[in-house]
Amino acid sequence: MPSVSTPEAAAPPLHPTPMIRRVAWAAALAAALGGTISAMVSGLAAAGAITAAEDAALLRATRDFADEIHEELLEAPEDDSPDERAHFARHHGPRTLQNLLVHEAEQIDLPGIQATVRTPHKHDTSPSRSLPPPVGSCADNASDPRFPRRECAVAFDAEGAVLVLSVIQPHRPHRPFWFAMAILSGTLSGVLVGGWASFVGARWVVRPIDALRERLDGIHTAMPSVEALDPPLPEVELEELRLAVVSLVARLGAALDTARTFASHAAHALRTPLTSLSAEIDLWAQDVERPPPPQRLRQQVDTLIALVHRLLALGTAEADLASTGVAIDLGELVMDTVAQRSATQRARLDVSTQEVTVRGDEHLLAIMLANGLDNALKFSTGSVHVHVHTDHTHARVDVVDHGPGLDPADAAHVFEPFFRSRTARSSNTPGHGIGLALIRHVADAHGGHADLERLDDDTTRLRITLPCWRPAPIPSGIHTNPETARAT
Amino acid sequence: MRLLFVDDAPEMRALAQRAFDPTHDTVRVAASCAEARVALRDELPEVLILDVALADGNGVVLCQELRGRDIDVPILLLTAHGDVGQRVAGLDAGADDFLTKPFAMAELRARIRALARRGPWTRPSLLRVGDVALDASARRAWRGGDEVPVTRREWAVLDLLLARRGDLVRREHILEAAWGEDTASARASLDTILSRLRRKLGSDVVETVRGQGHAIRLDP
């Protein structure tokens, strides 16, 4: 079997990555960045809004508190009922500003509430020496780290005294932590949801590209047809790409047609002169009065005849021979083909066959099998195993040889017409690169296929697979059922 | 043998006349469909060799025309490998065998001899044997309404039996006509083919008279 090393084989191996993954990664990063920023912005805004609302409520409470204290100070003790006076004296003692503040603070349901009136020169009621927040605003008071406080100040009298209302806000110090958690969860959910969504989205975006690739896969290299690329695609970019490929395939098809027609015409033109030449040699050989023709002449003409037969077979238009052909016993045809080889070639052939019927053209199948055997005999030195077998759906002919082996770089090309591997050329192995192309062409025309497989380093298997014989539709006008036939 | 060789290439016609022994065989040649018709009017050959591509028409069409005029001489068509459709059309038109150009002289002589031995007989379009239907011209067979595969070798034997329309055909004659030789391997092949025909078409289709020959059992 042919083996070469092509320049492409020397290139470093490329590890292609799916485009979907690239798109998904990019979108996941974008989503993570977006998630972080939006979590930060919304977190800051929420924290600010909560603080502002809490401060506004506390400031309002402070103002109400200051008004209440003012009213109490202006009232005479007699304004209260005797019960109230007794209650105040029992719980708070004398009716001082400090006691009034404690008494009024008890009426308000806020955690750890403390009310103080502060002024540097007059009745300062605060035990702490720290500065109060500016009048009409709120600030943190972290003097006792166990009980973080928020305090608001309002003006208390004309001399500049301020009333400070202070409450414990136990959750306030944890806010930075929850804020960080919000950013983190925003980022994470951005990555996960964004990554997943973009993966799904990328797949959706790439789907038309996949569809186009599948259509391209449907183009037959031996017979490129633009019909596989129909119908038009709705995506503008892909439709432009499709049209470019359609144009390329059409030009390739035309070039191939020209080459094939030329080869076929050349072969047709050679048929009659070659028959005549071959017959002349035959007649010369039969003429007892002349010396026999040189053996080399006979061999050269036979080689030329075989080449013309191959070119003609390769020029056959693809037809559905699996449904229009006649019944052929493939095992028998293999035995006939083997019998036509020379004695030396037959000695190298190890054949096992069974009866398996296919439908097709006997001449084309015979030339296909002859090429399969000749190819294996040519590219190997030892014995060649030919095995005909069936699974009752498909008939298979395996031709296994032990030669230089099939170079993986060649595997994709060996079935192309006129492809000659470098070893085949450098070792002067005779041939024109038609054999395997012809095998595939004939197998395809019969609804089957041909594959060349490397079993190990020096073992190559050519497997020709053909559909088994199946009944064809009965032509109209033929009554095969005796009952109906008798009735008509 | 009396042969008529129809080919538009002069070198092929010259060759045909030189390739056969003039003491035993008479070879007439024709270069076109028109010449072939004139030659056939004078005398019918034992075998007609017809190239498909002729200057004034198609050999397959001429073949069909001759069968239409009840001319039942064996016809050998000369075709090309690429002409798959032509081979199918040729069978439908009533040709008996094919040879693809380029061919070896020995092969041509062998095919002509085989056809001459079989003698004139036009394949019937449809024959019935019990529940078996045989379309010998289209090379298709049915048993009980289902198509069965009959190969070229099997048809070669069937043709010989069908040509005698139920009369006994001697084994030696079948071997000579279909294998060209009466050897042990040819006899073994004939037995294989007969057993396959019985398997495919039914055990009572081909009758065997021990030590003499075979006959096909046709419906009355």
PDB file of N, CA, C and O in Angstrom, chain A residues 268 271-272 275 279-280 282-283 286 309 312 316 321 327 329 332 336 355 357 359 361-364 469 471-475 478-480 482 485, chain B residues 9 11-12 15 18-19 79-82 84 87 100-103 105 109 126 128 131 135 139-140 142 145 147-153 196 199-200:
ATOM      1  N   HIS A 268     -11.686   6.318 -24.951  1.00  0.00           N
ATOM      2  CA  HIS A 268     -12.575   5.836 -26.017  1.00  0.00           C
ATOM      3  C   HIS A 268     -11.853   5.799 -27.356  1.00  0.00           C
ATOM      4  O   HIS A 268     -11.959   4.833 -28.113  1.00  0.00           O
ATOM      5  N   ARG A 271      -9.591   2.801 -27.755  1.00  0.00           N
ATOM      6  CA  ARG A 271     -10.148   1.442 -27.703  1.00  0.00           C
ATOM      7  C   ARG A 271      -9.884   0.652 -28.977  1.00  0.00           C
ATOM      8  O   ARG A 271      -9.343  -0.454 -28.941  1.00  0.00           O
ATOM      9  N   THR A 272     -10.287   1.232 -30.119  1.00  0.00           N
ATOM     10  CA  THR A 272     -10.173   0.494 -31.374  1.00  0.00           C
ATOM     11  C   THR A 272      -8.716   0.239 -31.781  1.00  0.00           C
ATOM     12  O   THR A 272      -8.355  -0.904 -32.049  1.00  0.00           O
ATOM     13  N   THR A 275      -7.363  -2.530 -29.545  1.00  0.00           N
ATOM     14  CA  THR A 275      -7.891  -3.858 -29.883  1.00  0.00           C
ATOM     15  C   THR A 275      -7.161  -4.385 -31.110  1.00  0.00           C
ATOM     16  O   THR A 275      -6.750  -5.549 -31.168  1.00  0.00           O
ATOM     17  N   ALA A 279      -4.743  -7.571 -31.326  1.00  0.00           N
ATOM     18  CA  ALA A 279      -5.084  -8.657 -32.244  1.00  0.00           C
ATOM     19  C   ALA A 279      -3.923  -8.928 -33.202  1.00  0.00           C
ATOM     20  O   ALA A 279      -3.648 -10.086 -33.535  1.00  0.00           O
ATOM     21  N   GLU A 280      -3.247  -7.874 -33.632  1.00  0.00           N
ATOM     22  CA  GLU A 280      -2.088  -8.051 -34.522  1.00  0.00           C
ATOM     23  C   GLU A 280      -1.040  -8.932 -33.850  1.00  0.00           C
ATOM     24  O   GLU A 280      -0.452  -9.814 -34.468  1.00  0.00           O
ATOM     25  N   ASP A 282      -1.623 -11.077 -31.458  1.00  0.00           N
ATOM     26  CA  ASP A 282      -2.173 -12.442 -31.386  1.00  0.00           C
ATOM     27  C   ASP A 282      -1.943 -13.195 -32.690  1.00  0.00           C
ATOM     28  O   ASP A 282      -1.527 -14.360 -32.696  1.00  0.00           O
ATOM     29  N   LEU A 283      -2.253 -12.492 -33.817  1.00  0.00           N
ATOM     30  CA  LEU A 283      -2.122 -13.141 -35.139  1.00  0.00           C
ATOM     31  C   LEU A 283      -0.660 -13.452 -35.444  1.00  0.00           C
ATOM     32  O   LEU A 283      -0.338 -14.494 -36.013  1.00  0.00           O
ATOM     33  N   GLN A 286       0.350 -16.513 -33.726  1.00  0.00           N
ATOM     34  CA  GLN A 286      -0.183 -17.742 -34.317  1.00  0.00           C
ATOM     35  C   GLN A 286       0.526 -18.115 -35.621  1.00  0.00           C
ATOM     36  O   GLN A 286       0.389 -19.242 -36.100  1.00  0.00           O
ATOM     37  N   HIS A 309      -9.074   0.386 -19.781  1.00  0.00           N
ATOM     38  CA  HIS A 309     -10.263  -0.140 -19.099  1.00  0.00           C
ATOM     39  C   HIS A 309     -10.531   0.638 -17.821  1.00  0.00           C
ATOM     40  O   HIS A 309     -11.664   0.964 -17.497  1.00  0.00           O
ATOM     41  N   LEU A 312     -11.862   4.125 -18.561  1.00  0.00           N
ATOM     42  CA  LEU A 312     -13.260   4.063 -19.012  1.00  0.00           C
ATOM     43  C   LEU A 312     -14.190   3.812 -17.832  1.00  0.00           C
ATOM     44  O   LEU A 312     -15.256   4.406 -17.727  1.00  0.00           O
ATOM     45  N   THR A 316     -17.253   6.393 -15.889  1.00  0.00           N
ATOM     46  CA  THR A 316     -18.670   6.030 -15.820  1.00  0.00           C
ATOM     47  C   THR A 316     -19.406   7.031 -14.953  1.00  0.00           C
ATOM     48  O   THR A 316     -18.961   7.353 -13.865  1.00  0.00           O
ATOM     49  N   LEU A 321     -26.630   1.600  -9.449  1.00  0.00           N
ATOM     50  CA  LEU A 321     -26.536   0.230  -9.935  1.00  0.00           C
ATOM     51  C   LEU A 321     -27.062  -0.785  -8.931  1.00  0.00           C
ATOM     52  O   LEU A 321     -27.384  -1.905  -9.295  1.00  0.00           O
ATOM     53  N   ALA A 327     -28.176  -9.643 -10.817  1.00  0.00           N
ATOM     54  CA  ALA A 327     -27.681 -10.406  -9.670  1.00  0.00           C
ATOM     55  C   ALA A 327     -26.286 -10.941  -9.979  1.00  0.00           C
ATOM     56  O   ALA A 327     -26.048 -11.492 -11.050  1.00  0.00           O
ATOM     57  N   ASP A 329     -22.941 -13.078  -8.090  1.00  0.00           N
ATOM     58  CA  ASP A 329     -22.356 -13.763  -6.935  1.00  0.00           C
ATOM     59  C   ASP A 329     -20.948 -13.202  -6.742  1.00  0.00           C
ATOM     60  O   ASP A 329     -20.044 -13.478  -7.530  1.00  0.00           O
ATOM     61  N   GLU A 332     -18.081 -15.739  -6.379  1.00  0.00           N
ATOM     62  CA  GLU A 332     -17.722 -16.330  -7.660  1.00  0.00           C
ATOM     63  C   GLU A 332     -16.897 -15.348  -8.497  1.00  0.00           C
ATOM     64  O   GLU A 332     -15.910 -15.723  -9.135  1.00  0.00           O
ATOM     65  N   ASP A 336     -13.203 -15.766 -10.033  1.00  0.00           N
ATOM     66  CA  ASP A 336     -12.879 -15.530 -11.454  1.00  0.00           C
ATOM     67  C   ASP A 336     -11.715 -14.561 -11.573  1.00  0.00           C
ATOM     68  O   ASP A 336     -10.815 -14.747 -12.394  1.00  0.00           O
ATOM     69  N   GLU A 355     -20.842 -17.731  -0.832  1.00  0.00           N
ATOM     70  CA  GLU A 355     -21.829 -17.270  -1.808  1.00  0.00           C
ATOM     71  C   GLU A 355     -22.538 -16.056  -1.219  1.00  0.00           C
ATOM     72  O   GLU A 355     -23.154 -16.149  -0.156  1.00  0.00           O
ATOM     73  N   THR A 357     -24.796 -12.676  -2.833  1.00  0.00           N
ATOM     74  CA  THR A 357     -25.284 -12.053  -4.060  1.00  0.00           C
ATOM     75  C   THR A 357     -25.460 -10.557  -3.863  1.00  0.00           C
ATOM     76  O   THR A 357     -26.002 -10.115  -2.854  1.00  0.00           O
ATOM     77  N   ARG A 359     -26.310  -6.751  -6.293  1.00  0.00           N
ATOM     78  CA  ARG A 359     -26.911  -6.328  -7.549  1.00  0.00           C
ATOM     79  C   ARG A 359     -25.982  -5.283  -8.158  1.00  0.00           C
ATOM     80  O   ARG A 359     -25.503  -4.394  -7.447  1.00  0.00           O
ATOM     81  N   ASP A 361     -23.328  -4.060 -11.865  1.00  0.00           N
ATOM     82  CA  ASP A 361     -22.808  -4.261 -13.210  1.00  0.00           C
ATOM     83  C   ASP A 361     -21.565  -5.143 -13.104  1.00  0.00           C
ATOM     84  O   ASP A 361     -20.580  -4.771 -12.467  1.00  0.00           O
ATOM     85  N   GLU A 362     -21.630  -6.313 -13.730  1.00  0.00           N
ATOM     86  CA  GLU A 362     -20.569  -7.292 -13.544  1.00  0.00           C
ATOM     87  C   GLU A 362     -19.219  -6.809 -14.073  1.00  0.00           C
ATOM     88  O   GLU A 362     -18.186  -7.042 -13.450  1.00  0.00           O
ATOM     89  N   HIS A 363     -19.237  -6.117 -15.202  1.00  0.00           N
ATOM     90  CA  HIS A 363     -17.967  -5.647 -15.785  1.00  0.00           C
ATOM     91  C   HIS A 363     -17.269  -4.678 -14.843  1.00  0.00           C
ATOM     92  O   HIS A 363     -16.075  -4.757 -14.627  1.00  0.00           O
ATOM     93  N   LEU A 364     -18.053  -3.730 -14.288  1.00  0.00           N
ATOM     94  CA  LEU A 364     -17.459  -2.730 -13.390  1.00  0.00           C
ATOM     95  C   LEU A 364     -16.975  -3.379 -12.097  1.00  0.00           C
ATOM     96  O   LEU A 364     -15.894  -3.067 -11.600  1.00  0.00           O
ATOM     97  N   TRP A 469     -27.960  -8.188  -2.259  1.00  0.00           N
ATOM     98  CA  TRP A 469     -29.031  -8.194  -3.245  1.00  0.00           C
ATOM     99  C   TRP A 469     -30.378  -8.055  -2.530  1.00  0.00           C
ATOM    100  O   TRP A 469     -30.633  -8.724  -1.534  1.00  0.00           O
ATOM    101  N   PRO A 471     -34.739  -7.442  -3.506  1.00  0.00           N
ATOM    102  CA  PRO A 471     -35.662  -7.422  -4.644  1.00  0.00           C
ATOM    103  C   PRO A 471     -35.885  -5.980  -5.123  1.00  0.00           C
ATOM    104  O   PRO A 471     -36.022  -5.073  -4.309  1.00  0.00           O
ATOM    105  N   ALA A 472     -35.886  -5.805  -6.434  1.00  0.00           N
ATOM    106  CA  ALA A 472     -36.151  -4.482  -7.010  1.00  0.00           C
ATOM    107  C   ALA A 472     -37.646  -4.379  -7.278  1.00  0.00           C
ATOM    108  O   ALA A 472     -38.338  -5.400  -7.356  1.00  0.00           O
ATOM    109  N   PRO A 473     -38.163  -3.144  -7.403  1.00  0.00           N
ATOM    110  CA  PRO A 473     -39.572  -2.997  -7.717  1.00  0.00           C
ATOM    111  C   PRO A 473     -39.919  -3.739  -9.010  1.00  0.00           C
ATOM    112  O   PRO A 473     -39.132  -3.760  -9.953  1.00  0.00           O
ATOM    113  N   ILE A 474     -41.097  -4.350  -9.037  1.00  0.00           N
ATOM    114  CA  ILE A 474     -41.501  -5.122 -10.213  1.00  0.00           C
ATOM    115  C   ILE A 474     -41.932  -4.164 -11.319  1.00  0.00           C
ATOM    116  O   ILE A 474     -42.720  -3.251 -11.084  1.00  0.00           O
ATOM    117  N   PRO A 475     -41.368  -4.308 -12.540  1.00  0.00           N
ATOM    118  CA  PRO A 475     -41.744  -3.400 -13.626  1.00  0.00           C
ATOM    119  C   PRO A 475     -43.229  -3.528 -13.944  1.00  0.00           C
ATOM    120  O   PRO A 475     -43.796  -4.618 -13.821  1.00  0.00           O
ATOM    121  N   ILE A 478     -45.748  -6.579 -15.738  1.00  0.00           N
ATOM    122  CA  ILE A 478     -45.313  -7.958 -15.530  1.00  0.00           C
ATOM    123  C   ILE A 478     -46.086  -8.529 -14.354  1.00  0.00           C
ATOM    124  O   ILE A 478     -46.067  -7.989 -13.257  1.00  0.00           O
ATOM    125  N   HIS A 479     -46.802  -9.628 -14.587  1.00  0.00           N
ATOM    126  CA  HIS A 479     -47.537 -10.276 -13.508  1.00  0.00           C
ATOM    127  C   HIS A 479     -46.739 -11.470 -13.058  1.00  0.00           C
ATOM    128  O   HIS A 479     -46.616 -12.451 -13.777  1.00  0.00           O
ATOM    129  N   THR A 480     -46.143 -11.359 -11.892  1.00  0.00           N
ATOM    130  CA  THR A 480     -45.290 -12.441 -11.423  1.00  0.00           C
ATOM    131  C   THR A 480     -46.060 -13.422 -10.580  1.00  0.00           C
ATOM    132  O   THR A 480     -45.594 -14.512 -10.328  1.00  0.00           O
ATOM    133  N   PRO A 482     -48.763 -16.081 -10.215  1.00  0.00           N
ATOM    134  CA  PRO A 482     -49.494 -16.934 -11.158  1.00  0.00           C
ATOM    135  C   PRO A 482     -51.013 -16.754 -11.067  1.00  0.00           C
ATOM    136  O   PRO A 482     -51.708 -16.877 -12.072  1.00  0.00           O
ATOM    137  N   ALA A 485     -51.851 -13.665 -12.861  1.00  0.00           N
ATOM    138  CA  ALA A 485     -51.500 -13.856 -14.270  1.00  0.00           C
ATOM    139  C   ALA A 485     -52.572 -14.684 -14.987  1.00  0.00           C
ATOM    140  O   ALA A 485     -52.945 -14.400 -16.109  1.00  0.00           O
TER     141      ALA A 485
ATOM    142  N   ALA B   9     -14.917   1.034 -37.727  1.00  0.00           N
ATOM    143  CA  ALA B   9     -13.461   1.241 -37.832  1.00  0.00           C
ATOM    144  C   ALA B   9     -12.888   0.268 -38.866  1.00  0.00           C
ATOM    145  O   ALA B   9     -13.018  -0.942 -38.706  1.00  0.00           O
ATOM    146  N   GLU B  11      -9.902  -0.684 -39.517  1.00  0.00           N
ATOM    147  CA  GLU B  11      -8.878  -1.626 -39.051  1.00  0.00           C
ATOM    148  C   GLU B  11      -9.520  -2.820 -38.330  1.00  0.00           C
ATOM    149  O   GLU B  11      -9.023  -3.939 -38.396  1.00  0.00           O
ATOM    150  N   MET B  12     -10.675  -2.576 -37.666  1.00  0.00           N
ATOM    151  CA  MET B  12     -11.365  -3.671 -36.981  1.00  0.00           C
ATOM    152  C   MET B  12     -11.969  -4.643 -37.997  1.00  0.00           C
ATOM    153  O   MET B  12     -11.946  -5.858 -37.802  1.00  0.00           O
ATOM    154  N   LEU B  15      -9.249  -6.690 -39.524  1.00  0.00           N
ATOM    155  CA  LEU B  15      -8.785  -7.655 -38.531  1.00  0.00           C
ATOM    156  C   LEU B  15      -9.736  -8.849 -38.433  1.00  0.00           C
ATOM    157  O   LEU B  15      -9.301 -10.004 -38.356  1.00  0.00           O
ATOM    158  N   ARG B  18      -9.166 -11.302 -41.021  1.00  0.00           N
ATOM    159  CA  ARG B  18      -7.911 -12.062 -40.928  1.00  0.00           C
ATOM    160  C   ARG B  18      -7.893 -12.993 -39.719  1.00  0.00           C
ATOM    161  O   ARG B  18      -7.109 -13.935 -39.677  1.00  0.00           O
ATOM    162  N   ALA B  19      -8.723 -12.689 -38.705  1.00  0.00           N
ATOM    163  CA  ALA B  19      -8.629 -13.411 -37.432  1.00  0.00           C
ATOM    164  C   ALA B  19      -9.259 -14.802 -37.479  1.00  0.00           C
ATOM    165  O   ALA B  19      -9.067 -15.585 -36.563  1.00  0.00           O
ATOM    166  N   THR B  79     -19.130  -3.249 -26.568  1.00  0.00           N
ATOM    167  CA  THR B  79     -19.426  -2.012 -25.802  1.00  0.00           C
ATOM    168  C   THR B  79     -18.158  -1.530 -25.102  1.00  0.00           C
ATOM    169  O   THR B  79     -17.099  -2.122 -25.237  1.00  0.00           O
ATOM    170  N   ALA B  80     -18.333  -0.459 -24.326  1.00  0.00           N
ATOM    171  CA  ALA B  80     -17.225   0.049 -23.513  1.00  0.00           C
ATOM    172  C   ALA B  80     -17.579  -0.129 -22.052  1.00  0.00           C
ATOM    173  O   ALA B  80     -18.742  -0.252 -21.696  1.00  0.00           O
ATOM    174  N   HIS B  81     -16.563  -0.134 -21.205  1.00  0.00           N
ATOM    175  CA  HIS B  81     -16.801  -0.307 -19.774  1.00  0.00           C
ATOM    176  C   HIS B  81     -17.729   0.739 -19.202  1.00  0.00           C
ATOM    177  O   HIS B  81     -18.516   0.482 -18.316  1.00  0.00           O
ATOM    178  N   GLY B  82     -17.592   1.943 -19.724  1.00  0.00           N
ATOM    179  CA  GLY B  82     -18.371   3.031 -19.163  1.00  0.00           C
ATOM    180  C   GLY B  82     -19.851   2.953 -19.515  1.00  0.00           C
ATOM    181  O   GLY B  82     -20.677   3.550 -18.834  1.00  0.00           O
ATOM    182  N   VAL B  84     -22.643   1.504 -18.974  1.00  0.00           N
ATOM    183  CA  VAL B  84     -23.469   0.623 -18.149  1.00  0.00           C
ATOM    184  C   VAL B  84     -24.895   0.594 -18.685  1.00  0.00           C
ATOM    185  O   VAL B  84     -25.489  -0.467 -18.880  1.00  0.00           O
ATOM    186  N   ARG B  87     -25.310  -1.461 -21.770  1.00  0.00           N
ATOM    187  CA  ARG B  87     -25.331  -2.914 -21.574  1.00  0.00           C
ATOM    188  C   ARG B  87     -26.724  -3.369 -21.154  1.00  0.00           C
ATOM    189  O   ARG B  87     -27.220  -4.386 -21.627  1.00  0.00           O
ATOM    190  N   THR B 100     -16.297  -6.101 -24.181  1.00  0.00           N
ATOM    191  CA  THR B 100     -15.904  -4.694 -24.075  1.00  0.00           C
ATOM    192  C   THR B 100     -14.579  -4.469 -24.777  1.00  0.00           C
ATOM    193  O   THR B 100     -13.645  -5.239 -24.626  1.00  0.00           O
ATOM    194  N   LYS B 101     -14.548  -3.392 -25.530  1.00  0.00           N
ATOM    195  CA  LYS B 101     -13.314  -2.990 -26.220  1.00  0.00           C
ATOM    196  C   LYS B 101     -12.423  -2.263 -25.228  1.00  0.00           C
ATOM    197  O   LYS B 101     -12.937  -1.473 -24.440  1.00  0.00           O
ATOM    198  N   PRO B 102     -11.120  -2.418 -25.253  1.00  0.00           N
ATOM    199  CA  PRO B 102     -10.372  -3.346 -26.102  1.00  0.00           C
ATOM    200  C   PRO B 102     -10.437  -4.775 -25.564  1.00  0.00           C
ATOM    201  O   PRO B 102     -10.486  -4.966 -24.369  1.00  0.00           O
ATOM    202  N   PHE B 103     -10.450  -5.757 -26.468  1.00  0.00           N
ATOM    203  CA  PHE B 103     -10.537  -7.156 -26.048  1.00  0.00           C
ATOM    204  C   PHE B 103      -9.450  -7.967 -26.745  1.00  0.00           C
ATOM    205  O   PHE B 103      -8.845  -7.513 -27.718  1.00  0.00           O
ATOM    206  N   MET B 105      -8.264 -11.217 -28.971  1.00  0.00           N
ATOM    207  CA  MET B 105      -8.850 -12.002 -30.061  1.00  0.00           C
ATOM    208  C   MET B 105      -9.372 -13.343 -29.561  1.00  0.00           C
ATOM    209  O   MET B 105     -10.429 -13.818 -29.975  1.00  0.00           O
ATOM    210  N   ARG B 109     -13.115 -14.925 -30.094  1.00  0.00           N
ATOM    211  CA  ARG B 109     -13.368 -16.218 -30.739  1.00  0.00           C
ATOM    212  C   ARG B 109     -14.166 -17.131 -29.805  1.00  0.00           C
ATOM    213  O   ARG B 109     -15.117 -17.781 -30.228  1.00  0.00           O
ATOM    214  N   LEU B 126     -41.316 -13.346 -21.210  1.00  0.00           N
ATOM    215  CA  LEU B 126     -41.741 -13.835 -19.897  1.00  0.00           C
ATOM    216  C   LEU B 126     -42.214 -15.278 -20.026  1.00  0.00           C
ATOM    217  O   LEU B 126     -43.080 -15.592 -20.830  1.00  0.00           O
ATOM    218  N   ARG B 128     -43.339 -18.907 -17.773  1.00  0.00           N
ATOM    219  CA  ARG B 128     -43.854 -19.362 -16.486  1.00  0.00           C
ATOM    220  C   ARG B 128     -43.570 -20.837 -16.278  1.00  0.00           C
ATOM    221  O   ARG B 128     -43.799 -21.653 -17.149  1.00  0.00           O
ATOM    222  N   ASP B 131     -45.007 -21.642 -10.119  1.00  0.00           N
ATOM    223  CA  ASP B 131     -45.154 -20.306  -9.542  1.00  0.00           C
ATOM    224  C   ASP B 131     -43.938 -19.436  -9.843  1.00  0.00           C
ATOM    225  O   ASP B 131     -43.744 -18.395  -9.243  1.00  0.00           O
ATOM    226  N   ASP B 135     -38.031 -13.666 -16.716  1.00  0.00           N
ATOM    227  CA  ASP B 135     -37.900 -12.676 -17.788  1.00  0.00           C
ATOM    228  C   ASP B 135     -36.458 -12.777 -18.280  1.00  0.00           C
ATOM    229  O   ASP B 135     -35.558 -12.123 -17.743  1.00  0.00           O
ATOM    230  N   ARG B 139     -33.226 -10.502 -17.587  1.00  0.00           N
ATOM    231  CA  ARG B 139     -32.431 -11.243 -16.609  1.00  0.00           C
ATOM    232  C   ARG B 139     -33.003 -11.121 -15.202  1.00  0.00           C
ATOM    233  O   ARG B 139     -32.279 -10.819 -14.255  1.00  0.00           O
ATOM    234  N   ARG B 140     -34.328 -11.309 -15.085  1.00  0.00           N
ATOM    235  CA  ARG B 140     -34.938 -11.258 -13.754  1.00  0.00           C
ATOM    236  C   ARG B 140     -35.861 -12.453 -13.567  1.00  0.00           C
ATOM    237  O   ARG B 140     -36.431 -12.969 -14.533  1.00  0.00           O
ATOM    238  N   TRP B 142     -38.810 -14.399 -10.697  1.00  0.00           N
ATOM    239  CA  TRP B 142     -39.675 -14.262  -9.516  1.00  0.00           C
ATOM    240  C   TRP B 142     -40.194 -15.639  -9.137  1.00  0.00           C
ATOM    241  O   TRP B 142     -40.459 -16.486 -10.012  1.00  0.00           O
ATOM    242  N   GLY B 145     -44.240 -14.474  -6.705  1.00  0.00           N
ATOM    243  CA  GLY B 145     -44.395 -13.022  -6.620  1.00  0.00           C
ATOM    244  C   GLY B 145     -43.172 -12.300  -6.069  1.00  0.00           C
ATOM    245  O   GLY B 145     -43.062 -11.093  -6.184  1.00  0.00           O
ATOM    246  N   GLU B 147     -39.101 -11.495  -6.062  1.00  0.00           N
ATOM    247  CA  GLU B 147     -37.957 -11.602  -6.960  1.00  0.00           C
ATOM    248  C   GLU B 147     -36.864 -12.448  -6.324  1.00  0.00           C
ATOM    249  O   GLU B 147     -36.645 -12.394  -5.109  1.00  0.00           O
ATOM    250  N   VAL B 148     -36.217 -13.289  -7.129  1.00  0.00           N
ATOM    251  CA  VAL B 148     -35.078 -14.073  -6.635  1.00  0.00           C
ATOM    252  C   VAL B 148     -33.864 -13.730  -7.502  1.00  0.00           C
ATOM    253  O   VAL B 148     -33.993 -13.464  -8.690  1.00  0.00           O
ATOM    254  N   PRO B 149     -32.663 -13.724  -6.876  1.00  0.00           N
ATOM    255  CA  PRO B 149     -31.462 -13.363  -7.650  1.00  0.00           C
ATOM    256  C   PRO B 149     -30.949 -14.548  -8.469  1.00  0.00           C
ATOM    257  O   PRO B 149     -30.697 -15.620  -7.921  1.00  0.00           O
ATOM    258  N   VAL B 150     -30.822 -14.354  -9.775  1.00  0.00           N
ATOM    259  CA  VAL B 150     -30.247 -15.389 -10.642  1.00  0.00           C
ATOM    260  C   VAL B 150     -29.030 -14.761 -11.317  1.00  0.00           C
ATOM    261  O   VAL B 150     -29.132 -13.723 -11.968  1.00  0.00           O
ATOM    262  N   THR B 151     -27.857 -15.384 -11.129  1.00  0.00           N
ATOM    263  CA  THR B 151     -26.610 -14.786 -11.619  1.00  0.00           C
ATOM    264  C   THR B 151     -26.369 -15.138 -13.086  1.00  0.00           C
ATOM    265  O   THR B 151     -27.072 -15.969 -13.660  1.00  0.00           O
ATOM    266  N   ARG B 152     -25.325 -14.497 -13.655  1.00  0.00           N
ATOM    267  CA  ARG B 152     -25.044 -14.681 -15.083  1.00  0.00           C
ATOM    268  C   ARG B 152     -24.808 -16.153 -15.439  1.00  0.00           C
ATOM    269  O   ARG B 152     -25.355 -16.668 -16.401  1.00  0.00           O
ATOM    270  N   ARG B 153     -24.007 -16.859 -14.622  1.00  0.00           N
ATOM    271  CA  ARG B 153     -23.722 -18.279 -14.896  1.00  0.00           C
ATOM    272  C   ARG B 153     -25.008 -19.099 -14.844  1.00  0.00           C
ATOM    273  O   ARG B 153     -25.200 -20.011 -15.638  1.00  0.00           O
ATOM    274  N   ARG B 196     -28.114 -24.648  -7.028  1.00  0.00           N
ATOM    275  CA  ARG B 196     -28.536 -23.282  -6.678  1.00  0.00           C
ATOM    276  C   ARG B 196     -29.855 -22.919  -7.360  1.00  0.00           C
ATOM    277  O   ARG B 196     -30.723 -22.289  -6.759  1.00  0.00           O
ATOM    278  N   ARG B 199     -32.596 -24.507  -5.542  1.00  0.00           N
ATOM    279  CA  ARG B 199     -32.829 -23.832  -4.264  1.00  0.00           C
ATOM    280  C   ARG B 199     -33.602 -22.529  -4.485  1.00  0.00           C
ATOM    281  O   ARG B 199     -34.514 -22.191  -3.736  1.00  0.00           O
ATOM    282  N   LYS B 200     -33.225 -21.798  -5.539  1.00  0.00           N
ATOM    283  CA  LYS B 200     -33.821 -20.481  -5.753  1.00  0.00           C
ATOM    284  C   LYS B 200     -35.195 -20.568  -6.408  1.00  0.00           C
ATOM    285  O   LYS B 200     -36.086 -19.783  -6.085  1.00  0.00           O
TER     286      LYS B 200
END
